[in-house]
Tab-separated table of C-alpha atoms in Angstrom:
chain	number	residue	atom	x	y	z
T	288	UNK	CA	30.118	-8.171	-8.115
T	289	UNK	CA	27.653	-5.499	-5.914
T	290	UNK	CA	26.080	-7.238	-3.174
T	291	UNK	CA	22.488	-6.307	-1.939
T	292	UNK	CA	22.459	-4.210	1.399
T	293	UNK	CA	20.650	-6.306	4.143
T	294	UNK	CA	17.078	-5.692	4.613
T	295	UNK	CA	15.920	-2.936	7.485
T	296	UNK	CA	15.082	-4.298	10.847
T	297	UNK	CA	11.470	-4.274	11.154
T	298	UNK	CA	11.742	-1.962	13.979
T	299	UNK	CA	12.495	1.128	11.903
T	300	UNK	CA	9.036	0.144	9.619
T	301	UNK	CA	5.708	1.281	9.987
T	302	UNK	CA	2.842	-0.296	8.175
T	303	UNK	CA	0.232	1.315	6.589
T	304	UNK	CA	-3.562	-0.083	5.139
T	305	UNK	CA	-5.010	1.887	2.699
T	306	UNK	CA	-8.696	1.844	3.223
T	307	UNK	CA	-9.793	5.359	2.791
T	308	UNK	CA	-11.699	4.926	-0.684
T	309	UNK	CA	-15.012	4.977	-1.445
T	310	UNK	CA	-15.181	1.526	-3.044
T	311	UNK	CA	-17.361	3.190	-6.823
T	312	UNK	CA	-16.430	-0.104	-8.398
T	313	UNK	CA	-17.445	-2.323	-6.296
T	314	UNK	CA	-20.832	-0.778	-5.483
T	315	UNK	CA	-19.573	2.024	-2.947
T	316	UNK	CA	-19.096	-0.301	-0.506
T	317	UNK	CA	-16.498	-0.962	1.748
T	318	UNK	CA	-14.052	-2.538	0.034
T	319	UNK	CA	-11.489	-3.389	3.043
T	320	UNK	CA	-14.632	-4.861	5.402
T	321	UNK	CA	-15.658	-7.193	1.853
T	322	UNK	CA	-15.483	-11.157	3.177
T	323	UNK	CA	-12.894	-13.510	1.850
T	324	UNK	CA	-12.032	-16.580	3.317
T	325	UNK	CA	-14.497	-15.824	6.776
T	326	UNK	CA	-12.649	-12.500	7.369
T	327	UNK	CA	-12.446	-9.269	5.654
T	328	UNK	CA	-9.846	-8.341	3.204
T	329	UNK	CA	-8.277	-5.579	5.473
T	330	UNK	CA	-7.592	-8.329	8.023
T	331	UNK	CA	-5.847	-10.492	5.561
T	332	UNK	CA	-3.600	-7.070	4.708
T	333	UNK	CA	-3.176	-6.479	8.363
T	334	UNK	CA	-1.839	-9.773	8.845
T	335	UNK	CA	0.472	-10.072	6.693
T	336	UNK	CA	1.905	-6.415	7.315
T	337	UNK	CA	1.659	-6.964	10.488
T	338	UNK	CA	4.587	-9.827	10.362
T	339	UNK	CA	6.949	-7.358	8.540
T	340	UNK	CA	6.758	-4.134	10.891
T	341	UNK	CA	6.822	-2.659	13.775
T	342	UNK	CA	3.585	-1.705	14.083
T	343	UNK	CA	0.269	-1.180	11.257
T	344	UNK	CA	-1.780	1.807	10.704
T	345	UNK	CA	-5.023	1.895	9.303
T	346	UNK	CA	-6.683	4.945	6.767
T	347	UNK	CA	-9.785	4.821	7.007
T	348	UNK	CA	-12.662	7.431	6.346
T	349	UNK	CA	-16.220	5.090	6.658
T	350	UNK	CA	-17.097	2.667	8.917
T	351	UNK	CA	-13.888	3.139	11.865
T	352	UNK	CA	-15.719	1.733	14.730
T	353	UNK	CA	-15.245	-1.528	12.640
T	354	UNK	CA	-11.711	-0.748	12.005
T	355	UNK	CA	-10.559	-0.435	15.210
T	356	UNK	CA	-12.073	-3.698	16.015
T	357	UNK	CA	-8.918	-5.251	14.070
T	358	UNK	CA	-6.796	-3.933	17.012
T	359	UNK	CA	-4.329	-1.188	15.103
T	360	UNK	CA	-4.949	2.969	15.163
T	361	UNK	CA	-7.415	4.212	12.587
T	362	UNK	CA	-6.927	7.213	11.031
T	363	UNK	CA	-9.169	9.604	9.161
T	364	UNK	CA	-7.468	11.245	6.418
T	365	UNK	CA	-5.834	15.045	7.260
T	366	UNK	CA	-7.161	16.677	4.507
T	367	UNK	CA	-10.615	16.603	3.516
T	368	UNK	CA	-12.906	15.301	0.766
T	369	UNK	CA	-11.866	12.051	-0.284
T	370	UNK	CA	-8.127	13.076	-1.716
T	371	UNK	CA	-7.408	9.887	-2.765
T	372	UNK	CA	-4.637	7.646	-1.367
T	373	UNK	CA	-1.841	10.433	-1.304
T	374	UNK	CA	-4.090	11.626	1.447
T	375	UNK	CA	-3.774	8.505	2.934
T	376	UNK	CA	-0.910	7.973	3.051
T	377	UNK	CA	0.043	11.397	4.009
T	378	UNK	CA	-2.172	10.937	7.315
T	379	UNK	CA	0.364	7.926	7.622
T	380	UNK	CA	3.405	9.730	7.618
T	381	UNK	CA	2.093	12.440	9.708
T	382	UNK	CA	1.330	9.963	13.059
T	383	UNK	CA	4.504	7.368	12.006
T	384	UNK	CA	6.956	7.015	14.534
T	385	UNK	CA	9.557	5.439	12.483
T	386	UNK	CA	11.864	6.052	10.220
T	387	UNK	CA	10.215	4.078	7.195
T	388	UNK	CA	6.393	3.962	6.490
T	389	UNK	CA	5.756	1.181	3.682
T	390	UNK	CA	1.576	1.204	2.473
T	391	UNK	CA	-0.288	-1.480	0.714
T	392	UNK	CA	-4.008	-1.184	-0.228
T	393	UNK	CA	-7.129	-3.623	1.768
T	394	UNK	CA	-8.174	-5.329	-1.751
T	395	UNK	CA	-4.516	-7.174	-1.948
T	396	UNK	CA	-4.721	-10.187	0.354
T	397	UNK	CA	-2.193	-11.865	-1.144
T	398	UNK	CA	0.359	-9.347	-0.714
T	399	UNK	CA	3.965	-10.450	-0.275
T	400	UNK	CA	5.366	-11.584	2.604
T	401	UNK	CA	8.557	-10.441	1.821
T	402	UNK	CA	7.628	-7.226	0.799
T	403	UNK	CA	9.544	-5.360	3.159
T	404	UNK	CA	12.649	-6.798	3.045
T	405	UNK	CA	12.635	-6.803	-0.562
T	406	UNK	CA	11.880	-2.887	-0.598
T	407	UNK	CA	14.331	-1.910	1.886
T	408	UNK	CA	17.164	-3.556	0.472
T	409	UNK	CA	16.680	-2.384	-3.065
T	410	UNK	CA	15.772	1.205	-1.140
T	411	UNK	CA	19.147	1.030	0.716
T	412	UNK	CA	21.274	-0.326	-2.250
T	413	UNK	CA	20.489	2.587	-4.334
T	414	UNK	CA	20.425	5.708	-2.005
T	415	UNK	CA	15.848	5.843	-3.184
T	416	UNK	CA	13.820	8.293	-0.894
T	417	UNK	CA	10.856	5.709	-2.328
T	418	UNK	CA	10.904	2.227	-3.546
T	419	UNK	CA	7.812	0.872	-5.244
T	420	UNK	CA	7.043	-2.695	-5.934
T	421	UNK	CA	6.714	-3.624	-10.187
T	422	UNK	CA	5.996	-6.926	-12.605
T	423	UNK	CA	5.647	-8.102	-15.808
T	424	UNK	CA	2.670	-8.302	-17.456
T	425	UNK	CA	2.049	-9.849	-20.834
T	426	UNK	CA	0.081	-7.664	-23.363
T	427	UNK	CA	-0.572	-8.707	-26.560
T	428	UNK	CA	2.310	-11.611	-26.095
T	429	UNK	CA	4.713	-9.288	-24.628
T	430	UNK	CA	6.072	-8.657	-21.764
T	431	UNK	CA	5.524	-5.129	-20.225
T	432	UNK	CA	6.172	-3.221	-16.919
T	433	UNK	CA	3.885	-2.792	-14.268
T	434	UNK	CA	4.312	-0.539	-11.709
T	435	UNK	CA	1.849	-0.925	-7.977
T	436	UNK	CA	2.651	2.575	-6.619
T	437	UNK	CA	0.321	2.121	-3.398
T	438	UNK	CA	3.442	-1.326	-2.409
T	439	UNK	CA	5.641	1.541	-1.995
T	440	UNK	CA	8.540	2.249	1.417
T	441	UNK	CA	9.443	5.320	1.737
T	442	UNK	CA	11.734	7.725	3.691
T	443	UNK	CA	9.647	9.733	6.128
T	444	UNK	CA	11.306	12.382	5.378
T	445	UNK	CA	8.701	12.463	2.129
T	446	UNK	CA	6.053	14.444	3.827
T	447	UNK	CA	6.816	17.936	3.612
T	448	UNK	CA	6.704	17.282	-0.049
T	449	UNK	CA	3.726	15.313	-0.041
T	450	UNK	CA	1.756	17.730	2.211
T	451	UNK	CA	2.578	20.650	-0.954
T	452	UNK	CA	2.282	18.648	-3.797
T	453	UNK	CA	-1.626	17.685	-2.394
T	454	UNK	CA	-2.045	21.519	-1.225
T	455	UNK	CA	-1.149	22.828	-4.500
T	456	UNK	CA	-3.811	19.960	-6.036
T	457	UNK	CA	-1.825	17.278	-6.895
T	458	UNK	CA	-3.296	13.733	-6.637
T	459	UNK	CA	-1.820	11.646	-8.787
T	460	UNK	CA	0.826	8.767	-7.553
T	461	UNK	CA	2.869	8.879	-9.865
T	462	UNK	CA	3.364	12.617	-10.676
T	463	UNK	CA	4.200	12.989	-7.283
T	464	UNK	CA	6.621	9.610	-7.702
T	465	UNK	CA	8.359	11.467	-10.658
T	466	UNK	CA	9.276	14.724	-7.652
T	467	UNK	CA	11.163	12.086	-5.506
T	468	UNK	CA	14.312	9.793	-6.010
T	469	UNK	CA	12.698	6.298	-6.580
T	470	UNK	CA	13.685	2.883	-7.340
T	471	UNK	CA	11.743	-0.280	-8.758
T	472	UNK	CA	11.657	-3.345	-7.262
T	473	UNK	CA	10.961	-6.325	-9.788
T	474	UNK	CA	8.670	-9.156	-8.226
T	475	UNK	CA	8.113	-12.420	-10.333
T	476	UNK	CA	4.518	-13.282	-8.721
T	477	UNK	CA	2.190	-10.487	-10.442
T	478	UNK	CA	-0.905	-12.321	-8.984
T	479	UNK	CA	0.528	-10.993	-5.245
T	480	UNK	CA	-0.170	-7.283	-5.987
T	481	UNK	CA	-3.919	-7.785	-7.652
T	482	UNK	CA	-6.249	-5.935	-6.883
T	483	UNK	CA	-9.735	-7.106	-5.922
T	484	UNK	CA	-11.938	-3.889	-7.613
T	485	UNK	CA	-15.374	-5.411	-7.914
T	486	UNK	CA	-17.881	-8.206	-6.176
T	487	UNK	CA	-17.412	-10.599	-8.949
T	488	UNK	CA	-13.589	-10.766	-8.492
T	489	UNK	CA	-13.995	-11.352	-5.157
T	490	UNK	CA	-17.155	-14.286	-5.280
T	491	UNK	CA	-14.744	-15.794	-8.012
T	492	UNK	CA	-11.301	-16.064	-5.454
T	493	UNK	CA	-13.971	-17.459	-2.988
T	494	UNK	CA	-14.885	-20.423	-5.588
């Protein structure tokens, strides 16, 4: 019977926020800096990340003053012009000094606290350059895949890729997912990886 590899020491991770959007859906504001709880949502992320890695990086392209409050490097995204969160998370790869860069998003407070460990093993078990983080979701009564491609860990070794795949006008997650060696890693609790999108979502979590 295969047995799971052991999860990577934290040491070898870097963290990564993604809060380099411009927030359309929820008004164009700033979704990451959006109140839950008496703090914003970015800090929740940051927490939470910040208990699975060696250190956190923040993308950020509005409002970094605020950001690096929080107490982690900011970073504006490399390329220009709002690229989307492959620009993000290329900027993270570019200044991460580990092996390993694993990204979440700032609207996902409730984000796994186990994320990491469940990534890396599942990366190191099957050989993955990427593993990204998937549930079920009932549809019509039955059960489908869903895949979160911004909970991803990756191999560092994914930017020179990255860095073409954007320059030749690629921005799509997971058209640049299909270019790479991947794995999925199934997690039960579906309500972990939700995305907060809009003001109402959020007043209703605060109720």
């Amino acid at each position: 019977m295969p047995t799971s590899s052991p999860p990577l020491d934290k040491k070898l991770i870097t963290g990564l926020v993604l809060a380099g959007g411009r927030g359309i859906r929820m008004g164009k504001v700033d979704k990451g800096l959006q109140c839950l709880h008496g703090k914003a949502m970015a800090l929740h992320v940051l927490q939470r990340l910040a208990q699975q890695t060696a250190t956190v990086l923040i993308s950020a392209n509005q409002n970094i003053d605020i950001y690096q409050e929080f107490g982690f490097p900011v970073w504006q995204d490399h390329m220009e012009g709002f690229a989307g969160p492959l620009a993000g998370i290329q900027t993270g790869l570019l200044h991460c000094n580990t092996p390993y860069l694993m990204c979440t998003s700032c609207d996902s407070p409730y984000l796994p606290t186990y994320l990491a460990d469940r990534l890396s093993s599942a990366l190191l078990d099957s050989k993955a350059e990427l593993a990204v983080a998937v549930t079920l979701e009932s549809r019509n009564g039955m059960l489908q895949k869903q895949s979160h491609p911004v909970f991803a860990l990756m191999k560092t070794s994914v930017l020179g890729g990255l860095t073409t795949y954007l320059e030749n006008g690629g921005r799509k997650m997971q058209a640049w997912h299909t270019s790479l060696q991947i794995c999925e890693v199934l997690f039960e609790d579906n309500t972990a990886f939700r995305n907060i999108n809009t003001l109402e979502e959020l007043r209703e979590l605060e109720n």
